[in-house]
XYZ file of C-alpha atoms in Angstrom:
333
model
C -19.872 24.505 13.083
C -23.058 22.163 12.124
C -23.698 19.409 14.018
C -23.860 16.359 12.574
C -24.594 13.887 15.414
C -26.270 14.159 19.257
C -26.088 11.300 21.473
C -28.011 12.069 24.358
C -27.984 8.885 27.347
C -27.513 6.264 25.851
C -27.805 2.963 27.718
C -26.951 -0.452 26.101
C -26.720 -4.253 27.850
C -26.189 -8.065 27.137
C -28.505 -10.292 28.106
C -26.656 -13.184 30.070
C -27.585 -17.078 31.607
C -28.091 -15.214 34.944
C -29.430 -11.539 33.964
C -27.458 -8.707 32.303
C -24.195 -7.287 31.317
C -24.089 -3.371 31.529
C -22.049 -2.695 28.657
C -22.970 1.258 27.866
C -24.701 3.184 30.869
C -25.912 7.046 29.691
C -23.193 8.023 27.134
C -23.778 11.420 25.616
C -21.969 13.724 23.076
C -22.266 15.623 20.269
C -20.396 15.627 16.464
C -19.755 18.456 14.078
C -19.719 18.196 10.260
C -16.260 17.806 9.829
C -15.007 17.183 13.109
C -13.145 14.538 13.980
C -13.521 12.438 18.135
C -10.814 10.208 19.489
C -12.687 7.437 21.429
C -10.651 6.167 24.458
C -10.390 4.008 26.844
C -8.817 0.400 28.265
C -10.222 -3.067 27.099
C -14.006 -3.730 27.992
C -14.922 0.035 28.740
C -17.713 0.322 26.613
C -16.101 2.301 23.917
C -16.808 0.016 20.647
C -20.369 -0.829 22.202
C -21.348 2.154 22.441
C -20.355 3.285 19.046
C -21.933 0.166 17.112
C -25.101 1.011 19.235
C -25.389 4.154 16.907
C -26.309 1.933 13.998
C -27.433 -1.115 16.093
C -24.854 -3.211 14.655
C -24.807 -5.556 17.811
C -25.069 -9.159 18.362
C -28.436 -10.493 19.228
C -28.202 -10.693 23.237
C -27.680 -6.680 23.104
C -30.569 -4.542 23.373
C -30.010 -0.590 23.635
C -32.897 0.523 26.897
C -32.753 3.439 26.405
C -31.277 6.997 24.705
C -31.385 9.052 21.496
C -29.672 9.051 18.367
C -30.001 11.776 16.216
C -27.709 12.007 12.977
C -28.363 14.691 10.879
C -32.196 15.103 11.910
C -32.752 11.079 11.558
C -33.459 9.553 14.972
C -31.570 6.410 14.506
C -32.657 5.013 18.347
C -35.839 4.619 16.870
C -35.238 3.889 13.753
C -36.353 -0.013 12.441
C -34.661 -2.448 10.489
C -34.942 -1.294 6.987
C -34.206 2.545 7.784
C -30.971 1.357 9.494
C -29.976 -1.054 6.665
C -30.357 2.201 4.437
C -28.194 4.176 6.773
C -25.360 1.946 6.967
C -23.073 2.343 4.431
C -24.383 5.006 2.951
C -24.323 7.797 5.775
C -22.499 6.227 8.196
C -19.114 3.835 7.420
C -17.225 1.658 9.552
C -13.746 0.885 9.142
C -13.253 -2.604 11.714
C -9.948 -3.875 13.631
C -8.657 -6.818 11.660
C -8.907 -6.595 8.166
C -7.984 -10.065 8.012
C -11.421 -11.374 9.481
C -13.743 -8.486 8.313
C -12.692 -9.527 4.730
C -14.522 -12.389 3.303
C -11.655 -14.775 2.281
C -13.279 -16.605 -0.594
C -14.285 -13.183 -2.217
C -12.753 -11.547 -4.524
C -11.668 -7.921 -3.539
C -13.802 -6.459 -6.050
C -16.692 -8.122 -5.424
C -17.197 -7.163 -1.826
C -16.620 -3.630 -2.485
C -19.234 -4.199 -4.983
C -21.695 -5.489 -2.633
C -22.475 -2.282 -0.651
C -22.271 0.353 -4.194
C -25.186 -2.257 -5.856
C -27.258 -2.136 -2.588
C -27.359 1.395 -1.734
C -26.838 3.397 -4.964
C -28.833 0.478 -7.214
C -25.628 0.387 -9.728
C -24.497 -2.031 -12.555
C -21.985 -3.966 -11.633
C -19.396 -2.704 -14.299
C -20.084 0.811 -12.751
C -19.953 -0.481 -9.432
C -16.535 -1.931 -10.422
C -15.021 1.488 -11.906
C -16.161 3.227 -8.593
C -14.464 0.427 -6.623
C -10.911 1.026 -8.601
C -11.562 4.873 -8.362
C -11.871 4.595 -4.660
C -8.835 2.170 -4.373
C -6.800 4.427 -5.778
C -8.394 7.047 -3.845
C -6.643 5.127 -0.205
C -3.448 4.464 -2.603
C -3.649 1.551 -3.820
C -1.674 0.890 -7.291
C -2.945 -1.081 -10.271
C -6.523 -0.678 -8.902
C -8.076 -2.954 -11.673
C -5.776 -5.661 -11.232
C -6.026 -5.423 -7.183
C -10.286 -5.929 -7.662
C -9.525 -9.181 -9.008
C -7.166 -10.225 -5.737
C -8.088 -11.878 -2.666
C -7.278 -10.665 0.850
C -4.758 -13.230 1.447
C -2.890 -11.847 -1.596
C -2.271 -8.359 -0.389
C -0.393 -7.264 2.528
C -1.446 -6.625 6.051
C -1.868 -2.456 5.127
C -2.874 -2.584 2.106
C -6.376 -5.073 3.170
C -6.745 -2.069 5.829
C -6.613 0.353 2.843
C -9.536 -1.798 1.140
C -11.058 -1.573 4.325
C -10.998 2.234 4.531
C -11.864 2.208 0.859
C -15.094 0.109 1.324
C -16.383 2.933 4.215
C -15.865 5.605 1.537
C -17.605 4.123 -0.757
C -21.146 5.371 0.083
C -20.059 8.384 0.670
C -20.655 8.879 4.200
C -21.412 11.591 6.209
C -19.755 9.766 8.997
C -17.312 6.925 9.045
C -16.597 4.807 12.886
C -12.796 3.588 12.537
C -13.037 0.960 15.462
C -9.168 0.510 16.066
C -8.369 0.500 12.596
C -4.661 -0.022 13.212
C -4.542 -2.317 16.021
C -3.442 -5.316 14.023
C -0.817 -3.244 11.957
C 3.041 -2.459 13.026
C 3.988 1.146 14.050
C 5.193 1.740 10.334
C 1.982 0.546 8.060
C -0.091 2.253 11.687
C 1.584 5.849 10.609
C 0.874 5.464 6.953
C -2.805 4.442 7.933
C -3.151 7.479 10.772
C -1.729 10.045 7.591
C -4.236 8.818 5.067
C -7.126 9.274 7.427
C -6.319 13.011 8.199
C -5.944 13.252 4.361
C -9.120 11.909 3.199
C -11.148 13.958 6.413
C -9.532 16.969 4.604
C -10.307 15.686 1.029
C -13.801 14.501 1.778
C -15.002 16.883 4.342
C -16.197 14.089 6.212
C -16.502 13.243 10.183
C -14.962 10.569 11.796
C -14.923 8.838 15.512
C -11.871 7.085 16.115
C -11.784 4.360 18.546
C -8.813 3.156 20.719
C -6.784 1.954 23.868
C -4.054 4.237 22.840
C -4.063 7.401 23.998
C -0.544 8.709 22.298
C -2.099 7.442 19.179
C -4.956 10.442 19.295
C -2.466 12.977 19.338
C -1.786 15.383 16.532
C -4.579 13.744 15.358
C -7.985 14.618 16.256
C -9.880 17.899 17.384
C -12.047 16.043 20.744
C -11.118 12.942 22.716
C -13.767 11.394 24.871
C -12.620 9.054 27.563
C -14.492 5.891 28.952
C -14.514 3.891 31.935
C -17.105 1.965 32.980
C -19.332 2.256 30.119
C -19.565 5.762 30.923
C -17.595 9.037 29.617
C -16.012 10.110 32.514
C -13.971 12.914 30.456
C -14.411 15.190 27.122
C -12.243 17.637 26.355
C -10.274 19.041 23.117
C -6.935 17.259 22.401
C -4.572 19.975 23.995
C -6.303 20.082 27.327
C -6.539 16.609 27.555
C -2.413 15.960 26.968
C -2.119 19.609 29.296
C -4.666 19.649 31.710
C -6.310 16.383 32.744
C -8.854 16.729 35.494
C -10.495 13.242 36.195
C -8.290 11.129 38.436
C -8.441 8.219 35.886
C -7.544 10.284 33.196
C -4.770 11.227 34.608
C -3.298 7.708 35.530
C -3.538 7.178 31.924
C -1.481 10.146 30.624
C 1.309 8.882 33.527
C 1.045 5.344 32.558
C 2.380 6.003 28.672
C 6.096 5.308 28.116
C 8.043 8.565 27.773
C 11.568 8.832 26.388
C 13.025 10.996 29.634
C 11.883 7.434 31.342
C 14.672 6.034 33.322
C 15.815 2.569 32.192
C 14.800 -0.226 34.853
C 12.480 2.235 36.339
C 9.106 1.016 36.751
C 5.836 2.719 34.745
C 2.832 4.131 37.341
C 0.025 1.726 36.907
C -4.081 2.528 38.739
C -4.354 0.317 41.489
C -7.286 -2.115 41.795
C -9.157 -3.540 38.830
C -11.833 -2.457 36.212
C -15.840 -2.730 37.706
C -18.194 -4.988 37.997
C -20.446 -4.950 34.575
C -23.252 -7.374 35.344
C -23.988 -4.930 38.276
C -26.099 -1.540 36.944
C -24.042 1.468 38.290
C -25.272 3.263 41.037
C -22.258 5.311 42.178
C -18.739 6.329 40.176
C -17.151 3.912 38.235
C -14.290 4.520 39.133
C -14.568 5.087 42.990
C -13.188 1.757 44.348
C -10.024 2.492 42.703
C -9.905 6.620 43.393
C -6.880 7.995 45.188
C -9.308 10.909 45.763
C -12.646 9.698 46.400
C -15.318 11.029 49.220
C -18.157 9.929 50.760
C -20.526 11.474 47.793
C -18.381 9.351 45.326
C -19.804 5.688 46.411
C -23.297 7.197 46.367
C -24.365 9.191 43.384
C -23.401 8.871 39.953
C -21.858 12.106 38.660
C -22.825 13.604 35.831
C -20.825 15.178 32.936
C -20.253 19.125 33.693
C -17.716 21.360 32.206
C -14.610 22.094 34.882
C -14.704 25.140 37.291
C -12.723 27.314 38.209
C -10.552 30.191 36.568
C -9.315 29.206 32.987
C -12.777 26.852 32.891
C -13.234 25.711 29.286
C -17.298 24.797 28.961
C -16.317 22.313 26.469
C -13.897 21.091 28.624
C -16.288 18.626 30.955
C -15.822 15.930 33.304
C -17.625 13.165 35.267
C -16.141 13.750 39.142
C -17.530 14.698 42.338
C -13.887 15.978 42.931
C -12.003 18.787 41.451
C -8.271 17.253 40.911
C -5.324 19.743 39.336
C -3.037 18.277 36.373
C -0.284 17.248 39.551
C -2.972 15.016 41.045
C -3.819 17.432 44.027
C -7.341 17.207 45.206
C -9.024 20.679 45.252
């Protein structure tokens, strides 16, 4: 396949009253045309920092130190304002958490679709206003024309996720970010949502990185999931050996820490012991070390790096971030 994106270290931080916050330290992966990544990992892991640090769409106490981002040639690390700007919507699409506060409320639904067609492909507004109502009913919506004229609060909870989905289309992206797209939706309207996704990736061609906490979500769903701890990927694997053959330890708590139906009643879930790191400290060992069932004396001194696992059956695009070679049953190797 072509690749459409590299990511090669990528470091990102907040600037705080009494220094910094580490938010993103040396994240690195690649994207085919067409291919699409689950993003994972708990609250405050870096995940949806590190992604909006691929179009610098970050508040103004981040700053990105260091790394490269190369989309389709275009190194977007060193890109400047007006390059990005031009990039945004146009090559790359982002479909945010809460439609509810990503919508302008005192805007008309057709207008802020609008917006983005006028800026980037320097249409009329009655054309821009046909291609909004073609795209709506693109992410099935009905009675497109009349919906343009609507404002979020009038439509349903789904259906301003739709318009949200619609609006990342619009450009026609090479790439669209979904940062938990269904989050804010119940499990019903979050299915319907999930299905139109995989429909328009197959209509359009197009790639998409999917962020979430949920790893059941993912499956079924994507070709690659990437997990993060830390600010770091700390696991990359395709979807089957992920659900079949986790290797890093945290990884594994996660896959044993979903709900199963064969669960007894009253029985209580596995949880990982200890609590996420400190991230106004810059890493200088695992991440995930203070909490590690399996963790040696090399483990609270380097930082490992990303290498595909060893061993008989190794998949090379199977890699992980441990000093410590753990089986699926949690046995230390």
């Amino acid at each position: 396949m072509t690749k459409l994106l590299e990511v090669k270290d990528l470091h990102t931080r907040f600037k705080v009253r009494n220094g910094y916050l580490y938010a993103v330290n040396g994240v690195s992966f690649t994207l085919d045309k067409g291919e699409m990544l689950g993003v994972v990992g708990e609250s405050g892991c870096g995940k949806s920092v590190s992604m909006m640090s691929l179009i610098k769409l970050l508040p103004p106490a981040a700053e990105i130190t260091k790394g490269d981002v190369v989309l389709d040639g275009q190194d977007l690390a060193k890109a400047g304002k007006s390059e990005i700007n031009a990039v945004r919507g146009s090559k790359v699409g982002m479909i945010f958490q809460d439609p509810m506060t990503s919508l302008n409320p005192f805007m008309k639904i057709g207008d802020q679709l609008c917006e983005g067609i006028i800026y980037h492909q320097k249409m009329k507004k009655a054309d821009a206003m046909k291609q909004a109502a073609k795209y709506l009913d693109l992410v099935g919506i009905s009675n497109s024309t009349h919906r343009l004229n609507e404002y979020p609060h009038q439509l349903s909870g789904g259906m301003r996720q739709r318009v949200m989905i619609a609006m990342a289309l619009l450009g026609e992206p090479e790439l669209v970010i979904a940062d938990e797209p269904t989050t804010a939706l119940d499990v019903t309207i979050q299915a319907q949502i999930v299905e139109l996704v995989k429909e328009l990736r197959e209509k359009l061609n197009m790639s998409i990185i999917w962020i979430t906490h949920d790893l059941s979500l993912l499956a079924g769903m994507v070709d690659r999931i990437m997990v993060m701890y830390g600010g770091s990927v700390i696991e990359e694997a395709p979807i089957d050996e992920i659900y079949s053959s986790p290797r890093h330890p945290y990884t594994i708590g996660l896959l044993k820490s979903i709900p199963s139906i064969k669960t007894e009643t009253g029985s209580r879930l596995p949880s990982i012991a200890g609590a996420p790191p400190n991230l106004f400290v810059q890493p200088k060992s695992c991440p995930f070390a203070p909490r590690c069932a399996y963790r040696i004396d090399r483990c609270t001194k380097e930082i490992p790096t990303l290498e595909p696992v060893k061993g008989e059956g190794g998949n090379p695009a199977h890699r992980i971030a441990c000093w410590v070679d753990v089986t699926t049953k949690g046995e230390a190797k």
